Amino acid sequence: MPQDPMDFEWSYWIEWGRERILWLLAGHLLVSQVSRILVEKYKPWCLMVYGMAACWLLLGIKGFAVILLHATISFAVAQFQLSLLTWLCSLILLSTLRIPAVEETKRKWYDTENEYYLLLFTVSVRCLFCTSFSLEYCWHGPAQKSSHSFLWMLAYVFYYPMFHNGPLMNFDEFSKQMRRQEAFSLKTNLSILIVGIIRIFFWWCLAELMIHLMYIHALYSSAPPLEAASYWALGGLALAQVLFFYVKYLVLYGVPALLLQMDGLKPPALPCCVSLMHSFTKMWRSFDVGLHRFLVRYIYVPMGGSQSSLLGTLFSTALTFAFVSYWHGGQSYLWYWGALNWLGVIVEYGVKRILSISLIQDLI
């Protein structure tokens, strides 16, 4: 039975996975386990060299140079130790991905659109990693600068399991865990690997069944079926779409999360099932945990967060969603999506504040 071709993200990453990325991830796993057995002290540098080689192989010398240039510029700007300047640099680097002349130049580097999109997606995710490292560099004192060297930045930026599509792990978490030397058991790691592969294979089979049998995205791309459907049917289609999105990311984040475990790191938790969620706040906290931690640590809390006044909370939340919308592409529908999510979170926050009033609690 032919599959629904309308979900670009799933088709794109599955195609790249089959062609090269899964093989490169297997190579990372081999290098990681060998280095843990023989040269545990130099494991970060072995994985850094492998990640740089994999980037060169997949994106070419020009793609590799772009990512290295972004990292170098971010590190140079971080030397001023000004968070505002670091953020300005990050936003400028991110904006270069949307300059038509730059886009056309990068397209000419590759034979296919898919190769260009791989560079685009990779650089977008790398921008977050460069921002995380640079802000941590700004916030740490001179005594801790040795743990925030340019070499550590490259080890972080070129760590291959999270290279193309995430998930996101903040630099402070990555460096602490990567430095920690634990007792290594090949037998334990092998059991983790086997169980992990079985789980991911099950999720992949479930996603393939959904995309071959349900045709959710094909229905959404055509107006007549939606206009003819009842409200109950539209609700069912919406639920089916978010459930597929959930299963899809169990696979897309499950593979790198398994490799992080094999490297002795603790990956961000995998997405929580959307059927168990009843609030916007919980959705943002537990679906993409790595992105949520990034937004809270580097935008929401520095801007005041929930500890500031009501206006301050509204502003810091709005700024957080504005960045998410811009980072995802900045198209008009993304700004609407971000605004609606911001509104949902603010309404929940307001209702929670009202319900915390003693008089209201007595009435309830």
Protein backbone atom coordinates (compact mmCIF):
# COMPACT_ATOMS: atom_id res chain seq x y z
CA MET A 1 0.00 0.00 0.00
CA PRO A 2 1.48 3.42 -0.93
CA GLN A 3 2.35 5.75 1.93
CA ASP A 4 1.09 9.26 2.56
CA PRO A 5 3.82 11.42 0.96
CA MET A 6 2.68 14.72 2.50
CA ASP A 7 4.65 14.56 5.77
CA PHE A 8 7.93 16.02 4.50
CA GLU A 9 9.82 15.72 7.78
CA TRP A 10 9.28 11.98 8.22
CA SER A 11 10.04 11.12 4.60
CA TYR A 12 13.10 13.36 4.59
CA TRP A 13 14.80 12.00 7.69
CA ILE A 14 13.92 8.37 6.96
CA GLU A 15 15.47 8.73 3.50
CA TRP A 16 18.64 10.32 4.86
CA GLY A 17 18.77 7.75 7.66
CA ARG A 18 18.67 4.83 5.26
CA GLU A 19 21.23 6.37 2.91
CA ARG A 20 23.95 7.65 5.24
CA ILE A 21 23.03 8.99 8.67
CA LEU A 22 22.33 5.62 10.34
CA TRP A 23 25.69 4.33 9.08
CA LEU A 24 27.46 7.41 10.43
CA LEU A 25 25.68 7.00 13.77
CA ALA A 26 26.83 3.37 13.86
CA GLY A 27 30.38 4.63 13.25
CA HIS A 28 30.01 7.08 16.14
CA LEU A 29 28.87 4.22 18.37
CA LEU A 30 31.93 2.16 17.43
CA VAL A 31 34.35 5.05 18.04
CA SER A 32 32.64 5.87 21.34
CA GLN A 33 32.79 2.33 22.74
CA VAL A 34 36.38 1.77 21.64
CA SER A 35 37.49 5.10 23.15
CA ARG A 36 35.67 4.30 26.42
CA ILE A 37 37.56 1.02 26.65
CA LEU A 38 41.01 2.25 25.57
CA VAL A 39 41.26 6.02 26.10
CA GLU A 40 38.41 7.17 28.33
CA LYS A 41 40.28 10.41 29.14
CA TYR A 42 40.36 11.42 25.46
CA LYS A 43 36.83 10.30 24.56
CA PRO A 44 35.48 13.87 23.98
CA TRP A 45 38.27 14.60 21.49
CA CYS A 46 37.85 11.27 19.68
CA LEU A 47 34.13 11.96 19.27
CA MET A 48 34.85 15.56 18.22
CA VAL A 49 37.20 14.41 15.43
CA TYR A 50 34.68 11.80 14.30
CA GLY A 51 31.84 14.36 14.28
CA MET A 52 33.92 16.77 12.21
CA ALA A 53 34.80 14.01 9.74
CA ALA A 54 31.13 12.95 9.47
CA CYS A 55 30.10 16.57 8.88
CA TRP A 56 32.74 16.94 6.15
CA LEU A 57 31.64 13.68 4.51
CA LEU A 58 27.93 14.53 4.53
CA LEU A 59 27.90 18.32 3.98
CA GLY A 60 31.13 18.73 2.05
CA ILE A 61 34.02 21.07 2.77
CA LYS A 62 31.86 24.18 2.27
CA GLY A 63 29.12 23.01 4.63
CA PHE A 64 31.75 22.06 7.21
CA ALA A 65 33.35 25.50 6.81
CA VAL A 66 30.00 27.27 7.40
CA ILE A 67 29.43 25.45 10.71
CA LEU A 68 33.04 26.00 11.80
CA LEU A 69 32.76 29.69 10.89
CA HIS A 70 29.55 30.05 12.96
CA ALA A 71 31.28 28.42 15.95
CA THR A 72 34.37 30.62 15.57
CA ILE A 73 32.37 33.86 15.34
CA SER A 74 30.22 32.87 18.34
CA PHE A 75 33.32 32.05 20.40
CA ALA A 76 35.02 35.33 19.42
CA VAL A 77 31.97 37.41 20.40
CA ALA A 78 31.64 35.47 23.70
CA GLN A 79 35.09 36.80 24.72
CA PHE A 80 33.42 40.15 25.49
CA GLN A 81 31.31 38.33 28.12
CA LEU A 82 28.20 40.34 27.32
CA SER A 83 25.01 38.25 27.12
CA LEU A 84 23.19 40.87 25.03
CA LEU A 85 26.04 40.95 22.49
CA THR A 86 26.07 37.14 22.37
CA TRP A 87 22.34 37.06 21.67
CA LEU A 88 22.69 39.73 18.98
CA CYS A 89 25.43 37.65 17.31
CA SER A 90 23.28 34.50 17.47
CA LEU A 91 20.27 36.23 15.92
CA ILE A 92 22.40 37.73 13.14
CA LEU A 93 23.93 34.33 12.33
CA LEU A 94 20.46 32.79 12.35
CA SER A 95 19.15 35.54 10.06
CA THR A 96 21.82 34.75 7.45
CA LEU A 97 19.97 31.50 6.76
CA ARG A 98 17.07 33.54 5.37
CA ILE A 99 18.95 35.94 3.08
CA PRO A 100 17.93 35.01 -0.52
CA ALA A 101 21.40 35.64 -2.01
CA VAL A 102 23.05 33.46 0.64
CA GLU A 103 20.44 30.75 0.14
CA GLU A 104 21.08 30.68 -3.63
CA THR A 105 24.83 30.49 -3.11
CA LYS A 106 24.49 27.53 -0.75
CA ARG A 107 22.08 25.76 -3.11
CA LYS A 108 24.74 25.85 -5.82
CA TRP A 109 27.10 23.87 -3.59
CA TYR A 110 24.90 20.78 -3.87
CA ASP A 111 23.36 18.65 -6.60
CA THR A 112 19.97 18.22 -4.90
CA GLU A 113 17.57 20.25 -2.75
CA ASN A 114 17.72 17.55 -0.07
CA GLU A 115 21.44 18.15 0.45
CA TYR A 116 20.89 21.90 0.78
CA TYR A 117 18.06 21.35 3.29
CA LEU A 118 20.33 19.07 5.33
CA LEU A 119 22.80 21.95 5.65
CA LEU A 120 19.97 24.37 6.51
CA PHE A 121 18.52 22.14 9.23
CA THR A 122 21.96 21.34 10.65
CA VAL A 123 23.09 24.97 10.83
CA SER A 124 19.77 25.97 12.47
CA VAL A 125 20.29 23.43 15.25
CA ARG A 126 24.00 24.32 15.54
CA CYS A 127 23.00 27.96 16.15
CA LEU A 128 21.29 26.87 19.38
CA PHE A 129 24.36 24.90 20.46
CA CYS A 130 26.66 27.88 19.75
CA THR A 131 24.31 30.15 21.72
CA SER A 132 24.25 27.77 24.68
CA PHE A 133 28.05 27.53 24.84
CA SER A 134 28.56 31.29 24.41
CA LEU A 135 26.10 32.25 27.14
CA GLU A 136 27.62 29.71 29.56
CA TYR A 137 31.02 31.24 28.73
CA CYS A 138 29.68 34.71 29.58
CA TRP A 139 28.25 33.56 32.89
CA HIS A 140 31.26 31.65 34.24
CA GLY A 141 34.23 33.21 36.04
CA PRO A 142 37.92 33.16 35.00
CA ALA A 143 38.59 30.06 37.13
CA GLN A 144 36.21 28.03 34.97
CA LYS A 145 37.41 29.26 31.56
CA SER A 146 39.54 26.15 31.01
CA SER A 147 36.36 24.09 30.87
CA HIS A 148 34.96 26.53 28.30
CA SER A 149 37.78 26.48 25.77
CA PHE A 150 37.31 26.60 22.00
CA LEU A 151 38.22 22.90 21.90
CA TRP A 152 35.31 22.11 24.23
CA MET A 153 33.04 24.24 22.06
CA LEU A 154 34.00 22.14 19.01
CA ALA A 155 33.45 18.92 20.97
CA TYR A 156 29.97 20.17 21.85
CA VAL A 157 29.02 21.60 18.44
CA PHE A 158 30.29 18.59 16.46
CA TYR A 159 28.92 15.88 18.77
CA TYR A 160 27.33 13.76 16.08
CA PRO A 161 24.22 12.08 17.61
CA MET A 162 22.60 15.51 18.14
CA PHE A 163 24.17 17.08 15.06
CA HIS A 164 21.44 17.29 12.41
CA ASN A 165 18.11 17.41 14.24
CA GLY A 166 18.74 17.42 17.98
CA PRO A 167 17.56 16.80 20.64
CA LEU A 168 19.09 19.79 22.36
CA MET A 169 21.29 19.51 25.43
CA ASN A 170 22.65 22.65 27.10
CA PHE A 171 26.43 22.97 27.27
CA ASP A 172 26.65 22.89 31.07
CA GLU A 173 24.87 19.51 31.16
CA PHE A 174 26.92 18.15 28.24
CA SER A 175 30.33 19.15 29.63
CA LYS A 176 29.65 17.90 33.18
CA GLN A 177 28.47 14.53 31.94
CA MET A 178 31.16 14.17 29.29
CA ARG A 179 33.91 14.87 31.86
CA ARG A 180 32.52 12.33 34.29
CA GLN A 181 34.40 9.05 34.03
CA GLU A 182 32.27 6.11 35.06
CA ALA A 183 32.88 2.40 35.34
CA PHE A 184 32.34 0.96 31.88
CA SER A 185 30.57 -2.36 31.30
CA LEU A 186 30.37 -3.62 27.73
CA LYS A 187 27.75 -6.18 28.77
CA THR A 188 25.49 -3.50 30.33
CA ASN A 189 25.87 -1.25 27.30
CA LEU A 190 25.04 -4.13 24.97
CA SER A 191 21.79 -4.84 26.84
CA ILE A 192 20.87 -1.12 26.74
CA LEU A 193 21.55 -1.10 23.01
CA ILE A 194 19.45 -4.19 22.26
CA VAL A 195 16.45 -3.03 24.33
CA GLY A 196 16.72 0.44 22.80
CA ILE A 197 16.81 -0.86 19.24
CA ILE A 198 13.73 -3.04 19.87
CA ARG A 199 11.79 -0.05 21.25
CA ILE A 200 12.79 2.25 18.39
CA PHE A 201 11.93 -0.45 15.83
CA PHE A 202 8.47 -0.78 17.39
CA TRP A 203 7.92 2.99 17.24
CA TRP A 204 9.14 3.10 13.63
CA CYS A 205 6.75 0.28 12.64
CA LEU A 206 3.88 2.11 14.33
CA ALA A 207 4.72 5.36 12.51
CA GLU A 208 4.96 3.54 9.18
CA LEU A 209 1.58 1.89 9.78
CA MET A 210 0.03 5.28 10.52
CA ILE A 211 1.52 6.90 7.44
CA HIS A 212 0.52 3.98 5.17
CA LEU A 213 -3.04 3.54 6.48
CA MET A 214 -4.34 6.82 7.87
CA TYR A 215 -3.39 9.47 5.24
CA ILE A 216 -3.79 12.24 7.82
CA HIS A 217 -1.52 14.73 6.08
CA ALA A 218 -2.98 14.08 2.63
CA LEU A 219 -6.44 14.90 4.02
CA TYR A 220 -5.15 18.11 5.56
CA SER A 221 -3.64 19.23 2.27
CA SER A 222 -7.00 19.12 0.50
CA ALA A 223 -9.83 21.52 1.40
CA PRO A 224 -12.93 19.56 0.12
CA PRO A 225 -12.63 16.59 2.55
CA LEU A 226 -12.18 18.98 5.47
CA GLU A 227 -15.17 21.08 4.46
CA ALA A 228 -17.34 17.98 4.17
CA ALA A 229 -16.24 16.52 7.53
CA SER A 230 -18.20 16.94 10.75
CA TYR A 231 -16.70 18.69 13.78
CA TRP A 232 -16.19 15.30 15.44
CA ALA A 233 -14.29 14.04 12.39
CA LEU A 234 -12.13 17.20 12.33
CA GLY A 235 -11.35 16.69 16.00
CA GLY A 236 -10.39 13.08 15.31
CA LEU A 237 -8.12 14.17 12.45
CA ALA A 238 -6.43 16.75 14.69
CA LEU A 239 -5.86 14.13 17.39
CA ALA A 240 -4.51 11.65 14.83
CA GLN A 241 -2.07 14.25 13.52
CA VAL A 242 -0.61 15.13 16.92
CA LEU A 243 -0.39 11.42 17.83
CA PHE A 244 1.60 10.79 14.65
CA PHE A 245 3.80 13.79 15.48
CA TYR A 246 4.43 12.23 18.91
CA VAL A 247 5.34 8.80 17.50
CA LYS A 248 7.52 10.42 14.83
CA TYR A 249 9.61 12.19 17.45
CA LEU A 250 9.91 9.06 19.55
CA VAL A 251 11.90 7.74 16.58
CA LEU A 252 13.72 10.93 15.56
CA TYR A 253 14.78 11.70 19.14
CA GLY A 254 14.91 8.07 20.29
CA VAL A 255 17.88 7.15 18.08
CA PRO A 256 20.21 9.95 19.31
CA ALA A 257 18.95 9.47 22.89
CA LEU A 258 20.03 5.82 22.75
CA LEU A 259 23.50 6.81 21.51
CA LEU A 260 23.80 9.39 24.29
CA GLN A 261 23.10 6.62 26.80
CA MET A 262 25.77 4.46 25.16
CA ASP A 263 28.21 7.37 25.56
CA GLY A 264 27.49 7.56 29.30
CA LEU A 265 25.33 10.70 29.02
CA LYS A 266 21.80 11.29 30.26
CA PRO A 267 19.67 12.41 27.29
CA PRO A 268 16.69 14.76 27.65
CA ALA A 269 13.51 12.78 28.31
CA LEU A 270 11.67 11.61 25.21
CA PRO A 271 8.36 13.33 24.34
CA CYS A 272 5.45 12.63 26.65
CA CYS A 273 2.34 11.17 25.01
CA VAL A 274 0.09 14.01 23.85
CA SER A 275 -3.01 12.09 24.94
CA LEU A 276 -1.88 12.52 28.55
CA MET A 277 -1.50 16.28 28.28
CA HIS A 278 -4.25 18.70 29.23
CA SER A 279 -2.41 22.04 29.20
CA PHE A 280 -0.21 24.21 27.00
CA THR A 281 2.32 24.52 29.83
CA LYS A 282 2.74 20.76 30.21
CA MET A 283 3.01 20.39 26.44
CA TRP A 284 5.95 22.78 26.31
CA ARG A 285 7.62 21.29 29.36
CA SER A 286 7.40 17.63 28.41
CA PHE A 287 7.30 17.29 24.62
CA ASP A 288 10.69 18.71 23.58
CA VAL A 289 12.43 18.71 26.96
CA GLY A 290 15.81 19.85 25.60
CA LEU A 291 14.34 22.88 23.82
CA HIS A 292 12.28 23.74 26.90
CA ARG A 293 15.39 23.73 29.11
CA PHE A 294 17.19 25.95 26.60
CA LEU A 295 14.34 28.47 26.47
CA VAL A 296 13.93 28.59 30.24
CA ARG A 297 17.66 28.89 31.04
CA TYR A 298 18.66 31.38 28.37
CA ILE A 299 15.53 33.48 27.71
CA TYR A 300 12.70 33.08 30.21
CA VAL A 301 14.65 33.23 33.50
CA PRO A 302 17.17 35.95 32.44
CA MET A 303 14.22 38.13 31.38
CA GLY A 304 12.57 37.79 34.79
CA GLY A 305 10.28 34.81 34.32
CA SER A 306 7.64 34.05 36.91
CA GLN A 307 9.62 35.89 39.63
CA SER A 308 8.97 39.29 38.02
CA SER A 309 5.79 41.36 37.89
CA LEU A 310 2.76 40.35 35.84
CA LEU A 311 3.90 42.52 32.93
CA GLY A 312 7.41 41.11 33.27
CA THR A 313 6.07 37.56 33.10
CA LEU A 314 3.97 38.40 30.05
CA PHE A 315 6.97 39.98 28.34
CA SER A 316 9.46 37.17 29.10
CA THR A 317 6.94 34.56 27.93
CA ALA A 318 6.20 36.53 24.75
CA LEU A 319 9.93 36.88 24.03
CA THR A 320 10.39 33.13 24.49
CA PHE A 321 7.65 32.26 22.00
CA ALA A 322 8.87 34.95 19.59
CA PHE A 323 12.30 33.30 19.51
CA VAL A 324 10.77 29.84 18.97
CA SER A 325 8.74 31.16 16.03
CA TYR A 326 11.73 32.94 14.51
CA TRP A 327 14.05 29.95 14.97
CA HIS A 328 11.57 27.61 13.26
CA GLY A 329 11.59 29.80 10.15
CA GLY A 330 9.78 33.04 10.93
CA GLN A 331 6.97 32.52 8.38
CA SER A 332 3.66 34.24 9.12
CA TYR A 333 1.88 31.02 10.15
CA LEU A 334 4.64 30.37 12.70
CA TRP A 335 4.06 33.77 14.30
CA TYR A 336 0.33 32.92 14.57
CA TRP A 337 1.23 29.53 16.05
CA GLY A 338 3.58 31.15 18.57
CA ALA A 339 1.02 33.81 19.51
CA LEU A 340 -1.71 31.21 20.09
CA ASN A 341 0.61 29.11 22.25
CA TRP A 342 1.62 32.22 24.21
CA LEU A 343 -2.05 33.07 24.72
CA GLY A 344 -2.80 29.53 25.90
CA VAL A 345 0.04 29.59 28.44
CA ILE A 346 -0.93 33.06 29.69
CA VAL A 347 -4.59 32.06 30.13
CA GLU A 348 -3.54 28.98 32.12
CA TYR A 349 -1.17 31.09 34.23
CA GLY A 350 -3.94 33.65 34.88
CA VAL A 351 -6.49 31.00 35.87
CA LYS A 352 -3.93 29.37 38.18
CA ARG A 353 -3.27 32.73 39.87
CA ILE A 354 -7.01 33.36 40.32
CA LEU A 355 -7.59 29.88 41.76
CA SER A 356 -4.76 30.41 44.28
CA ILE A 357 -6.68 33.29 45.93
CA SER A 358 -7.96 32.10 49.32
CA LEU A 359 -11.46 33.51 48.77
CA ILE A 360 -11.82 31.59 45.48
CA GLN A 361 -10.52 28.42 47.14
CA ASP A 362 -13.11 28.79 49.92
CA LEU A 363 -15.86 29.20 47.33
CA ILE A 364 -14.69 26.05 45.50
